Structures are given as C-alpha cells and as structure tokens.
JSON list of C-alpha atoms in Angstrom, two decimals:
[
{"chain": "F", "resi": 1, "resn": "SER", "atom": "CA", "xyz": [-1.90, 116.17, -183.21]},
{"chain": "F", "resi": 2, "resn": "VAL", "atom": "CA", "xyz": [-3.81, 113.90, -180.85]},
{"chain": "F", "resi": 3, "resn": "THR", "atom": "CA", "xyz": [-2.30, 115.64, -177.84]},
{"chain": "F", "resi": 4, "resn": "ILE", "atom": "CA", "xyz": [-3.42, 119.08, -179.00]},
{"chain": "F", "resi": 5, "resn": "GLU", "atom": "CA", "xyz": [-6.90, 117.76, -179.88]},
{"chain": "F", "resi": 6, "resn": "GLY", "atom": "CA", "xyz": [-7.18, 116.07, -176.48]},
{"chain": "F", "resi": 7, "resn": "ALA", "atom": "CA", "xyz": [-6.14, 119.27, -174.72]},
{"chain": "F", "resi": 8, "resn": "ARG", "atom": "CA", "xyz": [-8.78, 121.18, -176.69]},
{"chain": "F", "resi": 9, "resn": "HIS", "atom": "CA", "xyz": [-11.51, 118.78, -175.58]},
{"chain": "F", "resi": 10, "resn": "HIS", "atom": "CA", "xyz": [-10.27, 118.98, -172.00]},
{"chain": "F", "resi": 11, "resn": "MET", "atom": "CA", "xyz": [-10.52, 122.75, -172.06]},
{"chain": "F", "resi": 12, "resn": "ASN", "atom": "CA", "xyz": [-14.01, 122.64, -173.64]},
{"chain": "F", "resi": 13, "resn": "HIS", "atom": "CA", "xyz": [-15.24, 120.19, -171.01]},
{"chain": "F", "resi": 14, "resn": "SER", "atom": "CA", "xyz": [-13.78, 122.26, -168.18]},
{"chain": "F", "resi": 15, "resn": "LYS", "atom": "CA", "xyz": [-15.41, 125.40, -169.54]},
{"chain": "F", "resi": 16, "resn": "THR", "atom": "CA", "xyz": [-18.76, 123.62, -169.89]},
{"chain": "F", "resi": 17, "resn": "LEU", "atom": "CA", "xyz": [-18.54, 122.31, -166.31]},
{"chain": "F", "resi": 18, "resn": "GLU", "atom": "CA", "xyz": [-17.75, 125.76, -164.99]},
{"chain": "F", "resi": 19, "resn": "GLU", "atom": "CA", "xyz": [-20.78, 127.14, -166.80]},
{"chain": "F", "resi": 20, "resn": "LEU", "atom": "CA", "xyz": [-22.92, 124.34, -165.34]},
{"chain": "F", "resi": 21, "resn": "PHE", "atom": "CA", "xyz": [-21.64, 125.01, -161.82]},
{"chain": "F", "resi": 22, "resn": "HIS", "atom": "CA", "xyz": [-22.33, 128.75, -162.36]},
{"chain": "F", "resi": 23, "resn": "HIS", "atom": "CA", "xyz": [-25.91, 128.08, -163.38]},
{"chain": "F", "resi": 24, "resn": "HIS", "atom": "CA", "xyz": [-26.51, 125.79, -160.43]},
{"chain": "F", "resi": 25, "resn": "ALA", "atom": "CA", "xyz": [-25.13, 128.37, -158.01]},
{"chain": "F", "resi": 26, "resn": "ALA", "atom": "CA", "xyz": [-27.35, 131.03, -159.56]},
{"chain": "F", "resi": 27, "resn": "ALA", "atom": "CA", "xyz": [-30.38, 128.72, -159.29]},
{"chain": "F", "resi": 28, "resn": "ARG", "atom": "CA", "xyz": [-29.65, 128.07, -155.63]},
{"chain": "F", "resi": 29, "resn": "LYS", "atom": "CA", "xyz": [-29.32, 131.77, -154.93]},
{"chain": "F", "resi": 30, "resn": "ALA", "atom": "CA", "xyz": [-32.57, 132.49, -156.80]},
{"chain": "F", "resi": 31, "resn": "GLN", "atom": "CA", "xyz": [-34.40, 129.79, -154.81]},
{"chain": "F", "resi": 32, "resn": "GLU", "atom": "CA", "xyz": [-33.14, 131.22, -151.54]},
{"chain": "F", "resi": 33, "resn": "GLN", "atom": "CA", "xyz": [-34.32, 134.65, -152.58]},
{"chain": "F", "resi": 34, "resn": "LEU", "atom": "CA", "xyz": [-37.69, 133.29, -153.64]},
{"chain": "F", "resi": 35, "resn": "PHE", "atom": "CA", "xyz": [-38.37, 131.81, -150.24]},
{"chain": "F", "resi": 36, "resn": "ALA", "atom": "CA", "xyz": [-36.95, 134.79, -148.37]},
{"chain": "F", "resi": 37, "resn": "ASP", "atom": "CA", "xyz": [-39.23, 137.31, -150.08]},
{"chain": "F", "resi": 38, "resn": "GLY", "atom": "CA", "xyz": [-42.85, 137.92, -149.21]},
{"chain": "F", "resi": 39, "resn": "LYS", "atom": "CA", "xyz": [-45.45, 135.80, -147.50]},
{"chain": "F", "resi": 40, "resn": "LYS", "atom": "CA", "xyz": [-46.23, 132.11, -148.06]},
{"chain": "F", "resi": 41, "resn": "GLY", "atom": "CA", "xyz": [-49.53, 133.03, -149.72]},
{"chain": "F", "resi": 42, "resn": "ASP", "atom": "CA", "xyz": [-47.77, 135.32, -152.20]},
{"chain": "F", "resi": 43, "resn": "LEU", "atom": "CA", "xyz": [-45.29, 132.54, -153.02]},
{"chain": "F", "resi": 44, "resn": "ILE", "atom": "CA", "xyz": [-48.07, 130.00, -153.61]},
{"chain": "F", "resi": 45, "resn": "ASP", "atom": "CA", "xyz": [-49.82, 132.45, -155.88]},
{"chain": "F", "resi": 46, "resn": "ALA", "atom": "CA", "xyz": [-46.64, 133.05, -157.88]},
{"chain": "F", "resi": 47, "resn": "LEU", "atom": "CA", "xyz": [-45.98, 129.31, -158.23]},
{"chain": "F", "resi": 48, "resn": "GLY", "atom": "CA", "xyz": [-49.60, 128.74, -159.23]},
{"chain": "F", "resi": 49, "resn": "ARG", "atom": "CA", "xyz": [-49.45, 131.39, -161.94]},
{"chain": "F", "resi": 50, "resn": "ALA", "atom": "CA", "xyz": [-46.25, 129.89, -163.33]},
{"chain": "F", "resi": 51, "resn": "MET", "atom": "CA", "xyz": [-47.87, 126.48, -163.26]},
{"chain": "F", "resi": 52, "resn": "ASP", "atom": "CA", "xyz": [-50.95, 127.68, -165.13]},
{"chain": "F", "resi": 53, "resn": "GLU", "atom": "CA", "xyz": [-48.77, 129.36, -167.77]},
{"chain": "F", "resi": 54, "resn": "ASN", "atom": "CA", "xyz": [-46.94, 126.13, -168.53]},
{"chain": "F", "resi": 55, "resn": "LEU", "atom": "CA", "xyz": [-49.67, 123.52, -168.20]},
{"chain": "F", "resi": 56, "resn": "GLY", "atom": "CA", "xyz": [-50.96, 122.30, -171.55]},
{"chain": "F", "resi": 57, "resn": "LYS", "atom": "CA", "xyz": [-47.81, 123.32, -173.39]},
{"chain": "F", "resi": 58, "resn": "ASP", "atom": "CA", "xyz": [-45.88, 120.55, -175.16]},
{"chain": "F", "resi": 59, "resn": "ALA", "atom": "CA", "xyz": [-42.61, 122.43, -175.37]},
{"chain": "F", "resi": 60, "resn": "ASN", "atom": "CA", "xyz": [-39.70, 120.79, -173.56]},
{"chain": "F", "resi": 61, "resn": "GLU", "atom": "CA", "xyz": [-38.94, 124.03, -171.73]},
{"chain": "F", "resi": 62, "resn": "ALA", "atom": "CA", "xyz": [-42.53, 124.20, -170.34]},
{"chain": "F", "resi": 63, "resn": "ARG", "atom": "CA", "xyz": [-42.28, 120.61, -169.10]},
{"chain": "F", "resi": 64, "resn": "ALA", "atom": "CA", "xyz": [-38.88, 121.31, -167.54]},
{"chain": "F", "resi": 65, "resn": "ARG", "atom": "CA", "xyz": [-40.40, 124.33, -165.72]},
{"chain": "F", "resi": 66, "resn": "LEU", "atom": "CA", "xyz": [-43.29, 122.24, -164.39]},
{"chain": "F", "resi": 67, "resn": "GLU", "atom": "CA", "xyz": [-40.79, 119.72, -163.00]},
{"chain": "F", "resi": 68, "resn": "VAL", "atom": "CA", "xyz": [-38.96, 122.56, -161.25]},
{"chain": "F", "resi": 69, "resn": "LEU", "atom": "CA", "xyz": [-42.26, 123.94, -159.92]},
{"chain": "F", "resi": 70, "resn": "ALA", "atom": "CA", "xyz": [-43.14, 120.52, -158.51]},
{"chain": "F", "resi": 71, "resn": "GLY", "atom": "CA", "xyz": [-39.95, 120.54, -156.51]},
{"chain": "F", "resi": 72, "resn": "LEU", "atom": "CA", "xyz": [-40.53, 124.09, -155.25]},
{"chain": "F", "resi": 73, "resn": "LEU", "atom": "CA", "xyz": [-44.10, 123.29, -154.18]},
{"chain": "F", "resi": 74, "resn": "GLY", "atom": "CA", "xyz": [-42.77, 120.45, -152.05]},
{"chain": "F", "resi": 75, "resn": "LEU", "atom": "CA", "xyz": [-40.87, 123.03, -150.01]},
{"chain": "F", "resi": 76, "resn": "VAL", "atom": "CA", "xyz": [-44.03, 124.97, -149.11]},
{"chain": "F", "resi": 77, "resn": "SER", "atom": "CA", "xyz": [-45.93, 123.56, -146.10]},
{"chain": "F", "resi": 78, "resn": "ASP", "atom": "CA", "xyz": [-49.37, 124.61, -147.27]},
{"chain": "F", "resi": 79, "resn": "GLU", "atom": "CA", "xyz": [-52.58, 122.83, -148.25]},
{"chain": "F", "resi": 80, "resn": "ARG", "atom": "CA", "xyz": [-52.74, 124.74, -151.52]},
{"chain": "F", "resi": 81, "resn": "ALA", "atom": "CA", "xyz": [-49.33, 123.37, -152.45]},
{"chain": "F", "resi": 82, "resn": "VAL", "atom": "CA", "xyz": [-50.68, 119.86, -152.02]},
{"chain": "F", "resi": 83, "resn": "THR", "atom": "CA", "xyz": [-53.62, 120.63, -154.27]},
{"chain": "F", "resi": 84, "resn": "LYS", "atom": "CA", "xyz": [-51.37, 121.95, -157.03]},
{"chain": "F", "resi": 85, "resn": "LEU", "atom": "CA", "xyz": [-49.10, 118.92, -156.71]},
{"chain": "F", "resi": 86, "resn": "LEU", "atom": "CA", "xyz": [-52.09, 116.64, -157.12]},
{"chain": "F", "resi": 87, "resn": "THR", "atom": "CA", "xyz": [-52.75, 118.36, -160.46]},
{"chain": "F", "resi": 88, "resn": "LEU", "atom": "CA", "xyz": [-49.16, 117.70, -161.53]},
{"chain": "F", "resi": 89, "resn": "LEU", "atom": "CA", "xyz": [-49.48, 114.10, -160.37]},
{"chain": "F", "resi": 90, "resn": "GLY", "atom": "CA", "xyz": [-51.96, 113.62, -163.19]},
{"chain": "F", "resi": 91, "resn": "HIS", "atom": "CA", "xyz": [-49.66, 115.05, -165.88]},
{"chain": "F", "resi": 92, "resn": "ASP", "atom": "CA", "xyz": [-48.83, 112.92, -168.90]},
{"chain": "F", "resi": 93, "resn": "ASP", "atom": "CA", "xyz": [-45.06, 113.49, -168.45]},
{"chain": "F", "resi": 94, "resn": "SER", "atom": "CA", "xyz": [-43.52, 110.81, -166.20]},
{"chain": "F", "resi": 95, "resn": "ASP", "atom": "CA", "xyz": [-40.74, 113.14, -164.96]},
{"chain": "F", "resi": 96, "resn": "ILE", "atom": "CA", "xyz": [-43.28, 115.73, -163.82]},
{"chain": "F", "resi": 97, "resn": "ARG", "atom": "CA", "xyz": [-45.36, 113.03, -162.12]},
{"chain": "F", "resi": 98, "resn": "ALA", "atom": "CA", "xyz": [-42.25, 111.68, -160.38]},
{"chain": "F", "resi": 99, "resn": "ALA", "atom": "CA", "xyz": [-41.27, 115.15, -159.11]},
{"chain": "F", "resi": 100, "resn": "ALA", "atom": "CA", "xyz": [-44.82, 115.75, -157.89]},
{"chain": "F", "resi": 101, "resn": "ALA", "atom": "CA", "xyz": [-44.95, 112.39, -156.14]},
{"chain": "F", "resi": 102, "resn": "GLU", "atom": "CA", "xyz": [-41.63, 113.06, -154.41]},
{"chain": "F", "resi": 103, "resn": "SER", "atom": "CA", "xyz": [-42.84, 116.43, -153.14]},
{"chain": "F", "resi": 104, "resn": "LEU", "atom": "CA", "xyz": [-46.14, 115.00, -151.99]},
{"chain": "F", "resi": 105, "resn": "ALA", "atom": "CA", "xyz": [-44.29, 112.30, -150.10]},
{"chain": "F", "resi": 106, "resn": "GLU", "atom": "CA", "xyz": [-42.23, 114.90, -148.32]},
{"chain": "F", "resi": 107, "resn": "LEU", "atom": "CA", "xyz": [-45.30, 116.98, -147.38]},
{"chain": "F", "resi": 108, "resn": "ALA", "atom": "CA", "xyz": [-47.16, 113.85, -146.22]},
{"chain": "F", "resi": 109, "resn": "GLU", "atom": "CA", "xyz": [-44.25, 112.83, -144.00]},
{"chain": "F", "resi": 110, "resn": "GLU", "atom": "CA", "xyz": [-43.95, 116.36, -142.59]},
{"chain": "F", "resi": 111, "resn": "ASP", "atom": "CA", "xyz": [-47.66, 116.65, -141.59]},
{"chain": "F", "resi": 112, "resn": "PHE", "atom": "CA", "xyz": [-49.97, 113.96, -142.79]},
{"chain": "F", "resi": 113, "resn": "ARG", "atom": "CA", "xyz": [-53.14, 115.55, -141.45]},
{"chain": "F", "resi": 114, "resn": "ARG", "atom": "CA", "xyz": [-52.44, 118.79, -143.27]},
{"chain": "F", "resi": 115, "resn": "PHE", "atom": "CA", "xyz": [-51.66, 116.69, -146.36]},
{"chain": "F", "resi": 116, "resn": "ALA", "atom": "CA", "xyz": [-54.85, 114.62, -145.99]},
{"chain": "F", "resi": 117, "resn": "LYS", "atom": "CA", "xyz": [-57.36, 117.53, -145.96]},
{"chain": "F", "resi": 118, "resn": "PRO", "atom": "CA", "xyz": [-56.73, 118.75, -149.55]},
{"chain": "F", "resi": 119, "resn": "VAL", "atom": "CA", "xyz": [-56.41, 115.15, -150.74]},
{"chain": "F", "resi": 120, "resn": "ARG", "atom": "CA", "xyz": [-59.90, 114.44, -149.44]},
{"chain": "F", "resi": 121, "resn": "ALA", "atom": "CA", "xyz": [-61.28, 117.59, -151.10]},
{"chain": "F", "resi": 122, "resn": "TRP", "atom": "CA", "xyz": [-59.56, 116.62, -154.37]},
{"chain": "F", "resi": 123, "resn": "LEU", "atom": "CA", "xyz": [-61.05, 113.17, -154.39]},
{"chain": "F", "resi": 124, "resn": "ARG", "atom": "CA", "xyz": [-64.51, 114.55, -153.70]},
{"chain": "F", "resi": 125, "resn": "ASN", "atom": "CA", "xyz": [-64.34, 117.09, -156.50]},
{"chain": "F", "resi": 126, "resn": "ALA", "atom": "CA", "xyz": [-62.18, 115.52, -159.21]},
{"chain": "F", "resi": 127, "resn": "LYS", "atom": "CA", "xyz": [-64.06, 113.52, -161.86]},
{"chain": "F", "resi": 128, "resn": "SER", "atom": "CA", "xyz": [-60.89, 111.82, -162.99]},
{"chain": "F", "resi": 129, "resn": "PHE", "atom": "CA", "xyz": [-57.41, 111.54, -161.63]},
{"chain": "F", "resi": 130, "resn": "GLY", "atom": "CA", "xyz": [-55.13, 111.86, -164.62]},
{"chain": "F", "resi": 131, "resn": "HIS", "atom": "CA", "xyz": [-52.62, 109.12, -165.18]},
{"chain": "F", "resi": 132, "resn": "GLU", "atom": "CA", "xyz": [-51.37, 107.95, -161.81]},
{"chain": "F", "resi": 133, "resn": "PRO", "atom": "CA", "xyz": [-53.92, 107.39, -158.98]},
{"chain": "F", "resi": 134, "resn": "GLY", "atom": "CA", "xyz": [-51.61, 104.57, -157.94]},
{"chain": "F", "resi": 135, "resn": "GLU", "atom": "CA", "xyz": [-49.04, 107.15, -156.91]},
{"chain": "F", "resi": 136, "resn": "LEU", "atom": "CA", "xyz": [-51.46, 108.63, -154.39]},
{"chain": "F", "resi": 137, "resn": "ALA", "atom": "CA", "xyz": [-52.40, 105.16, -153.17]},
{"chain": "F", "resi": 138, "resn": "TYR", "atom": "CA", "xyz": [-48.72, 104.34, -152.58]},
{"chain": "F", "resi": 139, "resn": "LEU", "atom": "CA", "xyz": [-48.22, 107.56, -150.60]},
{"chain": "F", "resi": 140, "resn": "ILE", "atom": "CA", "xyz": [-50.99, 106.79, -148.14]},
{"chain": "F", "resi": 141, "resn": "SER", "atom": "CA", "xyz": [-50.34, 103.05, -147.92]},
{"chain": "F", "resi": 142, "resn": "GLU", "atom": "CA", "xyz": [-47.32, 103.53, -145.65]},
{"chain": "F", "resi": 143, "resn": "VAL", "atom": "CA", "xyz": [-49.20, 105.59, -143.07]},
{"chain": "F", "resi": 144, "resn": "ASP", "atom": "CA", "xyz": [-51.05, 104.24, -140.01]},
{"chain": "F", "resi": 145, "resn": "LEU", "atom": "CA", "xyz": [-53.36, 107.10, -139.12]},
{"chain": "F", "resi": 146, "resn": "PRO", "atom": "CA", "xyz": [-57.22, 107.38, -139.06]},
{"chain": "F", "resi": 147, "resn": "ASP", "atom": "CA", "xyz": [-57.07, 109.89, -141.93]},
{"chain": "F", "resi": 148, "resn": "VAL", "atom": "CA", "xyz": [-56.01, 107.07, -144.25]},
{"chain": "F", "resi": 149, "resn": "ALA", "atom": "CA", "xyz": [-59.35, 105.28, -143.91]},
{"chain": "F", "resi": 150, "resn": "ASP", "atom": "CA", "xyz": [-61.19, 108.46, -144.87]},
{"chain": "F", "resi": 151, "resn": "ILE", "atom": "CA", "xyz": [-59.03, 108.93, -148.01]},
{"chain": "F", "resi": 152, "resn": "LEU", "atom": "CA", "xyz": [-59.29, 105.26, -148.92]},
{"chain": "F", "resi": 153, "resn": "GLU", "atom": "CA", "xyz": [-63.09, 105.34, -148.57]},
{"chain": "F", "resi": 154, "resn": "LEU", "atom": "CA", "xyz": [-63.18, 108.26, -151.01]},
{"chain": "F", "resi": 155, "resn": "MET", "atom": "CA", "xyz": [-60.98, 106.39, -153.46]},
{"chain": "F", "resi": 156, "resn": "LEU", "atom": "CA", "xyz": [-63.23, 103.32, -153.28]},
{"chain": "F", "resi": 157, "resn": "SER", "atom": "CA", "xyz": [-66.28, 105.56, -153.80]},
{"chain": "F", "resi": 158, "resn": "HIS", "atom": "CA", "xyz": [-64.79, 107.46, -156.77]},
{"chain": "F", "resi": 159, "resn": "SER", "atom": "CA", "xyz": [-66.57, 107.52, -160.10]},
{"chain": "F", "resi": 160, "resn": "SER", "atom": "CA", "xyz": [-63.33, 106.60, -161.87]},
{"chain": "F", "resi": 161, "resn": "THR", "atom": "CA", "xyz": [-62.72, 102.85, -161.89]},
{"chain": "F", "resi": 162, "resn": "THR", "atom": "CA", "xyz": [-58.97, 103.55, -162.17]},
{"chain": "F", "resi": 163, "resn": "VAL", "atom": "CA", "xyz": [-59.08, 105.30, -158.80]},
{"chain": "F", "resi": 164, "resn": "VAL", "atom": "CA", "xyz": [-61.22, 102.51, -157.33]},
{"chain": "F", "resi": 165, "resn": "VAL", "atom": "CA", "xyz": [-58.71, 99.86, -158.44]},
{"chain": "F", "resi": 166, "resn": "ALA", "atom": "CA", "xyz": [-55.84, 101.87, -156.99]},
{"chain": "F", "resi": 167, "resn": "GLY", "atom": "CA", "xyz": [-57.70, 101.93, -153.69]},
{"chain": "F", "resi": 168, "resn": "LEU", "atom": "CA", "xyz": [-58.36, 98.22, -153.78]},
{"chain": "F", "resi": 169, "resn": "GLU", "atom": "CA", "xyz": [-54.69, 97.52, -154.27]},
{"chain": "F", "resi": 170, "resn": "ILE", "atom": "CA", "xyz": [-53.79, 99.02, -150.87]},
{"chain": "F", "resi": 171, "resn": "CYS", "atom": "CA", "xyz": [-56.87, 98.48, -148.73]},
{"chain": "F", "resi": 172, "resn": "GLY", "atom": "CA", "xyz": [-55.97, 94.96, -147.48]},
{"chain": "F", "resi": 173, "resn": "GLU", "atom": "CA", "xyz": [-54.45, 96.41, -144.32]},
{"chain": "F", "resi": 174, "resn": "TRP", "atom": "CA", "xyz": [-57.55, 98.48, -143.72]},
{"chain": "F", "resi": 175, "resn": "ALA", "atom": "CA", "xyz": [-60.20, 95.87, -144.47]},
{"chain": "F", "resi": 176, "resn": "TRP", "atom": "CA", "xyz": [-60.89, 95.53, -140.75]},
{"chain": "F", "resi": 177, "resn": "HIS", "atom": "CA", "xyz": [-62.03, 99.15, -140.59]},
{"chain": "F", "resi": 178, "resn": "LYS", "atom": "CA", "xyz": [-65.82, 99.45, -140.62]},
{"chain": "F", "resi": 179, "resn": "LYS", "atom": "CA", "xyz": [-65.85, 102.15, -143.28]},
{"chain": "F", "resi": 180, "resn": "ILE", "atom": "CA", "xyz": [-63.72, 100.07, -145.60]},
{"chain": "F", "resi": 181, "resn": "ASP", "atom": "CA", "xyz": [-65.49, 96.78, -144.81]},
{"chain": "F", "resi": 182, "resn": "ASP", "atom": "CA", "xyz": [-68.83, 98.39, -145.61]},
{"chain": "F", "resi": 183, "resn": "LYS", "atom": "CA", "xyz": [-67.46, 99.85, -148.83]},
{"chain": "F", "resi": 184, "resn": "LEU", "atom": "CA", "xyz": [-66.05, 96.49, -149.93]},
{"chain": "F", "resi": 185, "resn": "GLU", "atom": "CA", "xyz": [-69.42, 94.88, -149.26]},
{"chain": "F", "resi": 186, "resn": "GLU", "atom": "CA", "xyz": [-71.01, 97.47, -151.53]},
{"chain": "F", "resi": 187, "resn": "LEU", "atom": "CA", "xyz": [-68.44, 96.99, -154.27]},
{"chain": "F", "resi": 188, "resn": "ALA", "atom": "CA", "xyz": [-68.81, 93.22, -154.18]},
{"chain": "F", "resi": 189, "resn": "SER", "atom": "CA", "xyz": [-71.74, 93.52, -156.58]},
{"chain": "F", "resi": 190, "resn": "ASP", "atom": "CA", "xyz": [-70.14, 96.22, -158.77]},
{"chain": "F", "resi": 191, "resn": "ASN", "atom": "CA", "xyz": [-70.22, 95.07, -162.44]},
{"chain": "F", "resi": 192, "resn": "ARG", "atom": "CA", "xyz": [-68.11, 97.88, -163.90]},
{"chain": "F", "resi": 193, "resn": "GLU", "atom": "CA", "xyz": [-65.34, 96.43, -166.01]},
{"chain": "F", "resi": 194, "resn": "VAL", "atom": "CA", "xyz": [-61.66, 97.36, -165.92]},
{"chain": "F", "resi": 195, "resn": "LYS", "atom": "CA", "xyz": [-58.70, 96.23, -167.99]},
{"chain": "F", "resi": 196, "resn": "LEU", "atom": "CA", "xyz": [-55.64, 95.00, -166.13]},
{"chain": "F", "resi": 197, "resn": "MET", "atom": "CA", "xyz": [-52.47, 93.09, -166.86]},
{"chain": "F", "resi": 198, "resn": "ASP", "atom": "CA", "xyz": [-52.24, 89.52, -165.54]},
{"chain": "F", "resi": 199, "resn": "GLU", "atom": "CA", "xyz": [-49.10, 87.80, -164.26]},
{"chain": "F", "resi": 200, "resn": "GLU", "atom": "CA", "xyz": [-48.10, 86.82, -167.83]},
{"chain": "F", "resi": 201, "resn": "GLY", "atom": "CA", "xyz": [-48.38, 90.42, -169.01]},
{"chain": "F", "resi": 202, "resn": "ASP", "atom": "CA", "xyz": [-51.58, 89.84, -170.92]},
{"chain": "F", "resi": 203, "resn": "GLU", "atom": "CA", "xyz": [-54.49, 92.25, -170.82]},
{"chain": "F", "resi": 204, "resn": "VAL", "atom": "CA", "xyz": [-57.58, 90.87, -169.10]},
{"chain": "F", "resi": 205, "resn": "THR", "atom": "CA", "xyz": [-61.02, 92.32, -168.37]},
{"chain": "F", "resi": 206, "resn": "VAL", "atom": "CA", "xyz": [-62.47, 91.89, -164.90]},
{"chain": "F", "resi": 207, "resn": "THR", "atom": "CA", "xyz": [-65.23, 93.54, -162.88]},
{"chain": "F", "resi": 208, "resn": "ILE", "atom": "CA", "xyz": [-64.74, 95.56, -159.72]},
{"chain": "F", "resi": 209, "resn": "GLY", "atom": "CA", "xyz": [-66.81, 92.91, -157.94]},
{"chain": "F", "resi": 210, "resn": "GLU", "atom": "CA", "xyz": [-64.42, 90.18, -159.05]},
{"chain": "F", "resi": 211, "resn": "LEU", "atom": "CA", "xyz": [-61.44, 92.16, -157.77]},
{"chain": "F", "resi": 212, "resn": "VAL", "atom": "CA", "xyz": [-63.17, 92.57, -154.42]},
{"chain": "F", "resi": 213, "resn": "ALA", "atom": "CA", "xyz": [-63.78, 88.82, -154.26]},
{"chain": "F", "resi": 214, "resn": "GLU", "atom": "CA", "xyz": [-60.07, 88.16, -154.97]},
{"chain": "F", "resi": 215, "resn": "LEU", "atom": "CA", "xyz": [-59.12, 90.66, -152.28]},
{"chain": "F", "resi": 216, "resn": "ARG", "atom": "CA", "xyz": [-61.37, 89.05, -149.69]},
{"chain": "F", "resi": 217, "resn": "GLU", "atom": "CA", "xyz": [-59.96, 85.61, -150.55]},
{"chain": "F", "resi": 218, "resn": "ALA", "atom": "CA", "xyz": [-56.44, 86.97, -150.01]},
{"chain": "F", "resi": 219, "resn": "ILE", "atom": "CA", "xyz": [-57.43, 88.59, -146.72]},
{"chain": "F", "resi": 220, "resn": "ASP", "atom": "CA", "xyz": [-59.07, 85.37, -145.50]},
{"chain": "F", "resi": 221, "resn": "ALA", "atom": "CA", "xyz": [-55.99, 83.37, -146.50]},
{"chain": "F", "resi": 222, "resn": "VAL", "atom": "CA", "xyz": [-53.75, 85.64, -144.46]},
{"chain": "F", "resi": 223, "resn": "ALA", "atom": "CA", "xyz": [-56.09, 85.45, -141.47]},
{"chain": "F", "resi": 224, "resn": "GLU", "atom": "CA", "xyz": [-56.14, 81.70, -141.73]},
{"chain": "F", "resi": 225, "resn": "ASP", "atom": "CA", "xyz": [-52.32, 81.55, -141.75]},
{"chain": "F", "resi": 226, "resn": "ASP", "atom": "CA", "xyz": [-52.22, 83.82, -138.69]},
{"chain": "F", "resi": 227, "resn": "ARG", "atom": "CA", "xyz": [-54.52, 81.45, -136.79]},
{"chain": "F", "resi": 228, "resn": "ARG", "atom": "CA", "xyz": [-52.29, 78.45, -137.42]}
]
C-alpha cells in the first residue's frame, strides 16, 4: 500500500541521514586529530603531498579532495599555505577555485602582511596565473595597506595580459600612489591586445594602452565631481 511504501522511504531517508551525520562527525574528529598532531611544518608537508597526488587528475574524487585540501590550507597560518592556495586558485574547476579563494580571504584578513609576502613572490615567479587572476585582485582590493601597492605594481608589470587587466580593474583607488601612477604612464603606450566582453556581452579587442586611457578618464571624472 501507499502507507507501507511511504514508511519504507521514510526509513531509508532516516538511515541515509544517520550515515551522513556519522561521516560528518568522523570527518570533524579526523580534522581535529590532524591539527593536533605534529608541527605546522609537518602538516603543510602532508597537505602539499596530498595536493600533488591529486593535481592533474580528472577524477571526481581527486577534485573533491582538492576542494577539501583548499579548506584545510585556509586553517594553517603559514606563508607556504598561501602559496599552495594560489596554485589551487588557478585550477580549472570552479569549486576548487572558490574554496581556495575563500581560504585566501581568511588568511588575508588574519594577517595581510604575512599573506602579501608569498603573493609577491608568486607574481614575480609565475609566468601565468591559471584561470582567475581576478580572484586575487578582488582579495587585495578591499585592503588599505602599503603592501597592496607593491602587489598591484607586480600585477601591472606581469607578462600575462590577463593579470595586467585584473590589476587595472582595481587600481583606480591606488592611482594616486607614485608606483602605480608611474606604471600606468608606462602602460599607456602598451599595444598588447586583449579580448574582453563589452556591456552588451559582445567580445571586443582592445589594447592595454586603451584600457589605461579609459581608466584615467574615469579617474579624472571622479576627481572633477569631487571638486564640484
């Protein structure tokens, strides 16, 4: 009967929920044990090895593990954790990138100067920045500290036009800074082309120099409004 069938489904759902709660409790206990054992350096090494083992694999389980690792790295206040999260920020999986961005945001809020050091090193050494340099730009755009100008200068100096564009999108508030002003002056004659989406959603090709000109016009317009 319908009543018996409904009761069977109810029992199955209840059993499944209990199993889910059990797995979550076990995961919490394992995480507590992970952070209670050994030194921070040993933990970073273990997380790094697990990350290396799963990077490059297309299997769903490997991607799920990388997402978990991104969350765990965000709980470790260490410069090496930031560097590993920057690697995950360039992953092609949006869920992994989102987890890495969330952890980076937490580490940046906790101690921005400790966060900034490995970011600067990454930008100096990385030839490309994966899929989402805009994520990094967003993270630093909300901070009002001298370290931001140093990171932004590196973004504007990067060999990847994608990273440069991400830097241009947030540098309006820092255009007054001499480092940034000088860099914008240099980029004003940059003829490298980039493809962007316009307001109608169409793809357009513009040069870095044209983007700088648009940025300066916007900055001048805001300054003019402030003077009124």
